[in-house]
Short mmCIF file of C-alpha atoms and ligand atoms in Angstrom, two decimals:
data_model
loop_
_atom_site.label_atom_id
_atom_site.label_comp_id
_atom_site.label_asym_id
_atom_site.label_seq_id
_atom_site.Cartn_x
_atom_site.Cartn_y
_atom_site.Cartn_z
CA MET A 1 25.23 6.07 -13.56
CA GLN A 2 28.83 6.07 -12.70
CA VAL A 3 28.68 9.75 -13.67
CA ILE A 4 26.17 10.34 -10.89
CA ARG A 5 28.15 8.50 -8.20
CA ARG A 6 31.03 10.85 -8.97
CA ARG A 7 28.72 13.97 -8.37
CA PRO A 8 27.05 13.33 -5.03
CA TRP A 9 27.02 17.13 -4.39
CA HIS A 10 24.28 17.50 -7.04
CA LEU A 11 21.93 15.44 -5.02
CA PRO A 12 19.21 17.68 -4.15
CA GLU A 13 17.30 16.02 -1.28
CA ARG A 14 20.54 16.72 0.38
CA LEU A 15 21.08 20.18 -0.47
CA ALA A 16 17.70 21.06 0.99
CA THR A 17 18.65 20.11 4.47
CA PRO A 18 21.54 22.49 5.59
CA GLU A 19 20.57 23.72 9.00
CA ALA A 20 20.71 27.39 8.06
CA LEU A 21 18.15 27.03 5.23
CA PHE A 22 16.01 24.82 7.50
CA LEU A 23 15.81 27.35 10.23
CA ASP A 24 15.29 30.18 7.73
CA ARG A 25 12.64 28.48 5.74
CA ARG A 26 9.65 30.24 6.85
CA ARG A 27 11.06 33.54 5.98
CA PHE A 28 12.29 32.15 2.73
CA VAL A 29 9.03 30.83 1.92
CA ALA A 30 7.26 33.96 2.59
CA GLY A 31 9.70 35.86 0.22
CA ALA A 32 9.61 33.46 -2.39
CA ALA A 33 5.86 33.31 -2.45
CA ALA A 34 5.85 37.04 -3.01
CA LEU A 35 8.55 36.91 -5.82
CA ALA A 36 8.09 33.77 -7.67
CA LEU A 37 4.90 34.46 -9.57
CA SER A 38 5.23 38.17 -10.17
CA PRO A 39 5.91 39.00 -13.81
CA ALA A 40 8.72 41.18 -12.84
CA THR A 41 10.96 38.32 -11.86
CA MET A 42 9.65 35.85 -14.34
CA PRO A 43 11.73 35.41 -17.59
CA VAL A 44 9.79 37.22 -20.37
CA THR A 45 9.40 34.17 -22.45
CA ALA A 46 7.88 32.28 -19.50
CA PHE A 47 5.49 35.07 -18.71
CA ALA A 48 4.58 35.33 -22.32
CA GLN A 49 3.95 31.52 -22.38
CA ARG A 50 1.76 31.87 -19.26
CA ILE A 51 -0.44 34.41 -20.98
CA ALA A 52 -0.61 32.32 -24.09
CA ASP A 53 -2.04 29.36 -22.20
CA LEU A 54 -4.95 31.23 -20.87
CA PRO A 55 -7.64 30.24 -20.54
CA ASP A 56 -7.06 26.87 -19.48
CA PRO A 57 -9.95 24.79 -21.29
CA SER A 58 -10.47 22.77 -18.22
CA ALA A 59 -10.86 25.79 -15.82
CA SER A 60 -14.69 25.83 -16.07
CA LEU A 61 -14.79 22.20 -14.56
CA TYR A 62 -13.68 23.46 -11.27
CA PRO A 63 -14.23 23.26 -8.38
CA PHE A 64 -14.83 19.57 -8.09
CA LYS A 65 -17.19 18.25 -5.42
CA ARG A 66 -15.31 17.45 -2.24
CA ASN A 67 -15.10 13.71 -1.08
CA GLU A 68 -15.28 14.22 2.64
CA LYS A 69 -13.89 10.65 3.48
CA TYR A 70 -10.31 11.80 3.99
CA PRO A 71 -10.36 14.67 6.75
CA LEU A 72 -7.09 16.38 7.64
CA ASP A 73 -5.64 16.71 11.09
CA ARG A 74 -4.01 19.99 10.27
CA PRO A 75 -4.71 23.20 8.52
CA ILE A 76 -4.65 23.35 4.56
CA THR A 77 -1.26 24.90 3.61
CA ASN A 78 -1.70 28.38 2.36
CA GLU A 79 -1.71 28.27 -1.51
CA SER A 80 0.80 30.96 -1.99
CA ILE A 81 3.39 28.86 0.00
CA ASN A 82 2.65 25.72 -2.04
CA LEU A 83 3.05 27.63 -5.28
CA ALA A 84 6.52 28.83 -4.33
CA TYR A 85 8.15 25.91 -2.65
CA ASN A 86 8.38 23.01 -5.09
CA ASN A 87 10.44 19.98 -5.95
CA PHE A 88 10.51 19.64 -9.76
CA PHE A 89 14.04 18.86 -10.83
CA GLU A 90 13.07 19.34 -14.58
CA PHE A 91 13.26 23.07 -13.87
CA GLY A 92 16.04 23.22 -11.33
CA SER A 93 17.25 21.61 -8.04
CA SER A 94 16.29 24.62 -5.79
CA LYS A 95 12.78 25.00 -4.32
CA SER A 96 12.24 28.22 -6.32
CA ILE A 97 11.46 26.78 -9.74
CA ALA A 98 7.89 28.32 -10.12
CA GLY A 99 9.18 30.87 -12.63
CA ALA A 100 11.07 28.43 -14.88
CA ALA A 101 8.17 25.98 -14.81
CA GLN A 102 5.87 28.46 -16.55
CA ALA A 103 7.58 27.33 -19.73
CA LEU A 104 5.63 24.27 -19.70
CA LYS A 105 3.05 24.04 -22.44
CA LEU A 106 -0.13 22.38 -21.22
CA ARG A 107 -1.99 21.82 -24.56
CA PRO A 108 -1.93 19.62 -26.47
CA TRP A 109 -1.17 17.21 -23.74
CA THR A 110 -1.56 13.53 -24.59
CA VAL A 111 -1.47 10.58 -22.21
CA THR A 112 -0.53 7.18 -23.32
CA LEU A 113 -1.72 3.92 -21.80
CA ASP A 114 0.50 1.16 -23.01
CA GLY A 115 2.62 -2.07 -22.29
CA MET A 116 0.62 -5.13 -21.01
CA VAL A 117 -2.88 -3.87 -21.89
CA GLU A 118 -5.54 -5.20 -24.26
CA LYS A 119 -4.73 -2.28 -26.63
CA PRO A 120 -2.52 0.74 -26.23
CA GLN A 121 -4.54 3.97 -26.15
CA THR A 122 -3.67 7.69 -26.19
CA PHE A 123 -6.04 10.42 -24.87
CA GLY A 124 -5.86 14.14 -24.94
CA ILE A 125 -5.99 15.49 -21.44
CA ASP A 126 -9.31 17.13 -21.77
CA GLU A 127 -10.90 13.92 -23.19
CA LEU A 128 -9.52 12.15 -20.13
CA LEU A 129 -10.97 14.68 -17.73
CA ALA A 130 -14.43 14.31 -19.64
CA ARG A 131 -14.28 10.53 -18.99
CA MET A 132 -13.24 10.31 -15.42
CA PRO A 133 -15.29 10.85 -12.13
CA LEU A 134 -13.89 13.95 -10.82
CA GLU A 135 -13.60 14.81 -7.10
CA GLU A 136 -11.67 16.86 -4.64
CA ARG A 137 -9.72 15.40 -1.61
CA LEU A 138 -7.76 16.74 1.20
CA TYR A 139 -4.53 14.94 1.60
CA ARG A 140 -1.40 15.26 3.64
CA HIS A 141 2.04 15.33 1.77
CA ARG A 142 5.29 14.24 3.42
CA CYS A 143 8.49 14.83 1.52
CA VAL A 144 11.44 12.60 2.32
CA GLU A 145 13.34 15.77 3.22
CA ALA A 146 11.17 16.03 6.35
CA TRP A 147 8.89 18.91 5.34
CA SER A 148 5.08 18.49 4.87
CA MET A 149 2.06 20.30 3.87
CA ALA A 150 -1.74 19.64 3.33
CA ILE A 151 -3.37 20.15 0.03
CA PRO A 152 -6.87 20.14 -1.36
CA TRP A 153 -6.25 18.06 -4.58
CA SER A 154 -8.62 17.81 -7.51
CA GLY A 155 -8.55 14.73 -9.70
CA PHE A 156 -9.73 11.07 -10.16
CA ALA A 157 -8.80 7.79 -8.65
CA LEU A 158 -5.83 6.13 -10.39
CA ALA A 159 -7.96 3.05 -10.27
CA GLU A 160 -10.30 4.52 -12.65
CA LEU A 161 -7.45 5.14 -15.23
CA VAL A 162 -6.41 1.52 -14.72
CA LYS A 163 -9.92 0.29 -15.65
CA LEU A 164 -9.73 2.52 -18.74
CA ALA A 165 -6.35 0.93 -19.72
CA ARG A 166 -7.60 -2.67 -19.38
CA PRO A 167 -4.49 -4.30 -18.27
CA LEU A 168 -3.71 -7.93 -18.82
CA SER A 169 -3.76 -10.05 -15.75
CA SER A 170 -0.01 -10.59 -16.17
CA ALA A 171 0.76 -7.07 -15.59
CA LYS A 172 2.29 -6.56 -12.00
CA TYR A 173 3.38 -2.98 -11.96
CA LEU A 174 2.53 0.46 -13.24
CA ARG A 175 5.39 2.62 -14.70
CA MET A 176 4.75 6.42 -14.94
CA GLU A 177 6.85 8.74 -16.92
CA THR A 178 6.95 12.59 -16.96
CA PHE A 179 7.41 14.58 -20.24
CA HIS A 180 10.78 14.81 -21.71
CA ASP A 181 11.64 17.99 -23.63
CA LYS A 182 14.84 19.81 -22.90
CA ALA A 183 13.86 22.70 -24.91
CA VAL A 184 11.17 23.47 -22.21
CA ALA A 185 12.83 22.04 -19.18
CA SER A 186 16.47 23.27 -18.51
CA GLY A 187 17.05 20.68 -15.83
CA GLN A 188 16.72 17.96 -18.52
CA ARG A 189 19.84 19.33 -20.18
CA GLN A 190 21.75 18.24 -17.11
CA THR A 191 22.85 14.81 -18.52
CA TRP A 192 23.88 13.24 -15.09
CA TYR A 193 20.12 12.82 -14.19
CA PRO A 194 18.30 9.79 -15.47
CA TRP A 195 15.64 11.60 -17.60
CA PRO A 196 12.81 11.27 -18.13
CA TYR A 197 11.59 11.08 -14.45
CA VAL A 198 9.90 7.84 -13.79
CA GLU A 199 8.12 6.20 -10.80
CA GLY A 200 6.45 2.93 -10.40
CA LEU A 201 3.78 1.33 -8.21
CA THR A 202 2.47 -2.34 -7.84
CA MET A 203 -0.85 -2.88 -9.45
CA ALA A 204 -2.29 -3.26 -5.81
CA GLU A 205 -1.00 0.13 -4.85
CA ALA A 206 -2.14 1.72 -8.10
CA THR A 207 -5.69 0.37 -7.60
CA ASN A 208 -5.80 1.36 -3.78
CA GLU A 209 -8.53 3.88 -3.20
CA LEU A 210 -6.03 6.48 -1.96
CA ALA A 211 -4.03 6.64 -5.26
CA LEU A 212 -5.26 9.82 -6.91
CA LEU A 213 -4.36 11.41 -10.25
CA VAL A 214 -4.25 15.14 -9.74
CA THR A 215 -5.42 17.62 -12.35
CA GLY A 216 -6.22 20.50 -10.02
CA ALA A 217 -5.45 22.05 -6.62
CA TYR A 218 -7.12 24.62 -4.43
CA GLY A 219 -10.38 24.44 -6.54
CA LYS A 220 -8.73 25.02 -9.94
CA PRO A 221 -6.42 23.61 -12.51
CA VAL A 222 -3.11 22.50 -10.86
CA SER A 223 -0.25 24.91 -11.30
CA LYS A 224 2.62 24.16 -13.64
CA GLN A 225 5.22 23.93 -10.81
CA MET A 226 3.04 21.50 -8.97
CA GLY A 227 2.94 19.23 -11.77
CA ALA A 228 0.22 20.19 -14.33
CA PRO A 229 -1.63 18.99 -16.13
CA LEU A 230 -1.56 15.46 -14.48
CA ARG A 231 0.42 14.39 -11.40
CA LEU A 232 0.15 11.54 -8.82
CA ALA A 233 -0.73 11.87 -5.16
CA VAL A 234 0.03 8.66 -3.11
CA PRO A 235 -0.14 10.23 0.39
CA TRP A 236 1.21 7.19 2.37
CA LYS A 237 4.41 7.42 0.60
CA TYR A 238 7.34 9.86 0.45
CA GLY A 239 6.66 12.84 -1.80
CA PHE A 240 9.07 11.83 -4.35
CA LYS A 241 6.68 9.15 -5.48
CA SER A 242 4.19 11.73 -6.57
CA ILE A 243 5.32 11.99 -10.13
CA LYS A 244 4.42 15.20 -11.99
CA SER A 245 3.42 16.28 -15.49
CA ILE A 246 2.86 12.64 -16.46
CA VAL A 247 2.61 11.71 -20.12
CA ARG A 248 2.75 7.90 -20.08
CA PHE A 249 1.47 4.93 -17.91
CA THR A 250 2.98 1.49 -19.02
CA PHE A 251 1.83 -1.73 -17.49
CA THR A 252 4.67 -4.27 -17.04
CA ASP A 253 5.69 -7.38 -15.20
CA LYS A 254 9.18 -5.78 -14.28
CA GLN A 255 9.48 -3.60 -11.19
CA PRO A 256 10.19 -0.21 -12.47
CA LYS A 257 13.23 1.83 -11.25
CA GLY A 258 12.32 5.41 -10.36
CA PHE A 259 14.41 8.46 -10.83
CA TRP A 260 15.52 8.56 -7.27
CA GLU A 261 16.36 4.93 -7.10
CA LEU A 262 18.45 5.33 -10.38
CA LEU A 263 20.34 8.17 -8.71
CA LEU A 264 20.92 6.76 -5.31
CA ALA A 265 19.40 3.22 -4.74
CA ALA A 266 21.07 2.98 -1.32
CA GLU A 267 18.85 5.76 -0.08
CA TYR A 268 15.73 5.85 -2.29
CA GLY A 269 13.92 2.66 -2.85
CA PHE A 270 10.90 1.33 -4.68
CA TRP A 271 8.52 1.31 -1.80
CA ALA A 272 9.10 4.71 -0.01
CA ASN A 273 6.50 4.26 2.60
CA VAL A 274 6.50 6.80 5.35
CA ASN A 275 7.83 5.47 8.73
CA PRO A 276 9.13 7.72 11.57
CA ASP A 277 11.06 4.82 13.18
CA VAL A 278 13.20 4.31 10.16
CA PRO A 279 15.71 7.17 9.66
CA HIS A 280 16.85 8.17 6.17
CA PRO A 281 20.59 7.34 6.10
CA ARG A 282 21.36 11.07 6.45
CA TRP A 283 18.64 12.37 8.85
CA SER A 284 15.96 11.45 11.10
CA GLN A 285 12.36 10.98 9.88
CA ALA A 286 10.70 11.11 13.37
CA THR A 287 9.36 14.56 12.81
CA GLU A 288 8.46 16.88 9.97
CA GLU A 289 8.27 20.63 9.53
CA ASP A 290 4.77 21.97 8.25
CA ILE A 291 5.88 24.50 5.66
CA GLY A 292 2.74 26.45 6.16
CA THR A 293 3.16 27.18 9.92
CA GLY A 294 6.73 26.29 10.46
CA GLU A 295 5.60 23.95 13.26
CA ARG A 296 7.39 20.65 13.82
CA ARG A 297 5.02 17.66 14.42
CA PRO A 298 5.60 13.92 14.79
CA THR A 299 5.45 12.02 11.49
CA LEU A 300 2.90 9.24 11.40
CA LYS A 301 3.49 5.71 10.07
CA PHE A 302 2.12 5.60 6.52
CA ASN A 303 1.69 9.21 6.95
CA GLY A 304 -1.56 8.50 9.03
CA TYR A 305 -3.03 6.42 6.12
CA GLY A 306 -2.39 2.88 7.57
CA GLU A 307 -6.03 1.90 7.62
CA TYR A 308 -6.14 2.01 4.02
CA VAL A 309 -2.79 0.74 2.99
CA ALA A 310 -1.05 -1.22 5.79
CA GLY A 311 -2.69 -4.48 4.41
CA LEU A 312 -0.81 -4.00 1.01
CA TYR A 313 2.41 -4.88 2.92
CA ALA A 314 1.47 -7.81 5.01
CA GLY A 315 4.09 -10.54 5.04
CA MET A 316 6.66 -8.46 3.28
CA GLU A 317 8.94 -7.64 6.38
CA GLN A 318 12.08 -8.73 4.39
CA GLU A 319 11.49 -5.88 1.85
CA ARG A 320 12.79 -2.32 2.18
CA LEU A 321 9.36 -1.01 2.66
CA TRP A 322 10.49 2.37 4.53
CA THR A 323 13.11 3.67 2.02
N1 MTE B 1 8.78 14.91 -12.66
C1 MTE B 1 8.86 15.17 -11.37
N2 MTE B 1 8.03 14.78 -10.38
C2 MTE B 1 8.31 15.05 -8.99
C3 MTE B 1 9.56 15.70 -8.67
C4 MTE B 1 10.50 15.99 -9.67
O1 MTE B 1 11.48 16.45 -9.47
N3 MTE B 1 10.11 15.74 -10.98
N4 MTE B 1 9.85 15.88 -7.26
C5 MTE B 1 8.96 15.06 -6.30
C6 MTE B 1 9.15 15.48 -4.87
S1 MTE B 1 10.57 14.99 -4.16
C7 MTE B 1 8.16 16.03 -4.17
S2 MTE B 1 8.38 16.32 -2.61
C8 MTE B 1 6.84 16.52 -4.95
C9 MTE B 1 6.65 18.11 -4.63
O2 MTE B 1 5.49 18.33 -5.12
P1 MTE B 1 5.05 20.04 -4.86
O3 MTE B 1 6.18 20.78 -5.49
O4 MTE B 1 3.64 20.03 -5.46
O5 MTE B 1 5.08 20.23 -3.51
O6 MTE B 1 7.03 16.22 -6.25
C10 MTE B 1 7.59 14.98 -6.75
N5 MTE B 1 7.38 14.74 -8.06
MO1 MO B 2 10.20 15.10 -1.81
#
């Protein structure tokens, strides 16, 4: 990790905040949306791969029935914006990684459930989809960089996967891990990052009703740049907790250290709950920019999901709940 401390200028969540880029983001996003997915600008191999993947064997399952319990207070972000403005460091540290991410191969894709469980198990992603209760939910997403969006996710409750895994009562945390293949992901050749990308939750968080494993968005399989074929959505936490392209869930009694915490523990902690009153060490978290409309709006505590999750943190005032 010393290597990392000597290279603070590589830290991405900081690169994204220069004032100029910030002010220019709407125009940038519109341009990127037009460019990112056009075959003309995509590397030839990536585009070939994208064609080779079709049709996605799960495509006919969509759209999933919407669960209306989680209404939005803002419009759904235009899909073309969401497809062209992504954080996925495996494919680069800019927001324009959509072309590079097309190199991801989605089948076969296996998901392993191991650690402190009755018996380790591995499932193919399509087998998992067949076993889980599928639904669509509208969620807000608040990145730690102070931009936000609203997405119609499709997937299933993480609690359902936990049930399937049959963890031992001694398991206290769930550690999740992204694929690791530097032949596919050029970012993973950058050795100063702690690959593979990892995030962790407590068992209480993982089994909270809001924790959603995402397999789709906008009524179809989720795009590669958004973390296909399986990513997390924990909408009361900063976006970096929403790990993408997951291959392993490990139940453990040790608090997992996530990718960002390993890089810069002073700024990115384990809890990462959204709170407008607690600034990031380098910027305010009081407001956010909606990347769909460019409007600035006040950020809500727990990103507006306190009624579901505030109870998880009762009596933990001495913990760093907001970083
Ligand atoms: N594996 C992996 N997961 C990741 C990231 C990443 O770089 N790698 N970035 C995180 C961050 S900071 C955010 S804000 C969201 C972005 O998701 P989106 O591209 O669908 O908006 O993914 C999160 N999950
Ligand atoms: Mo983020």
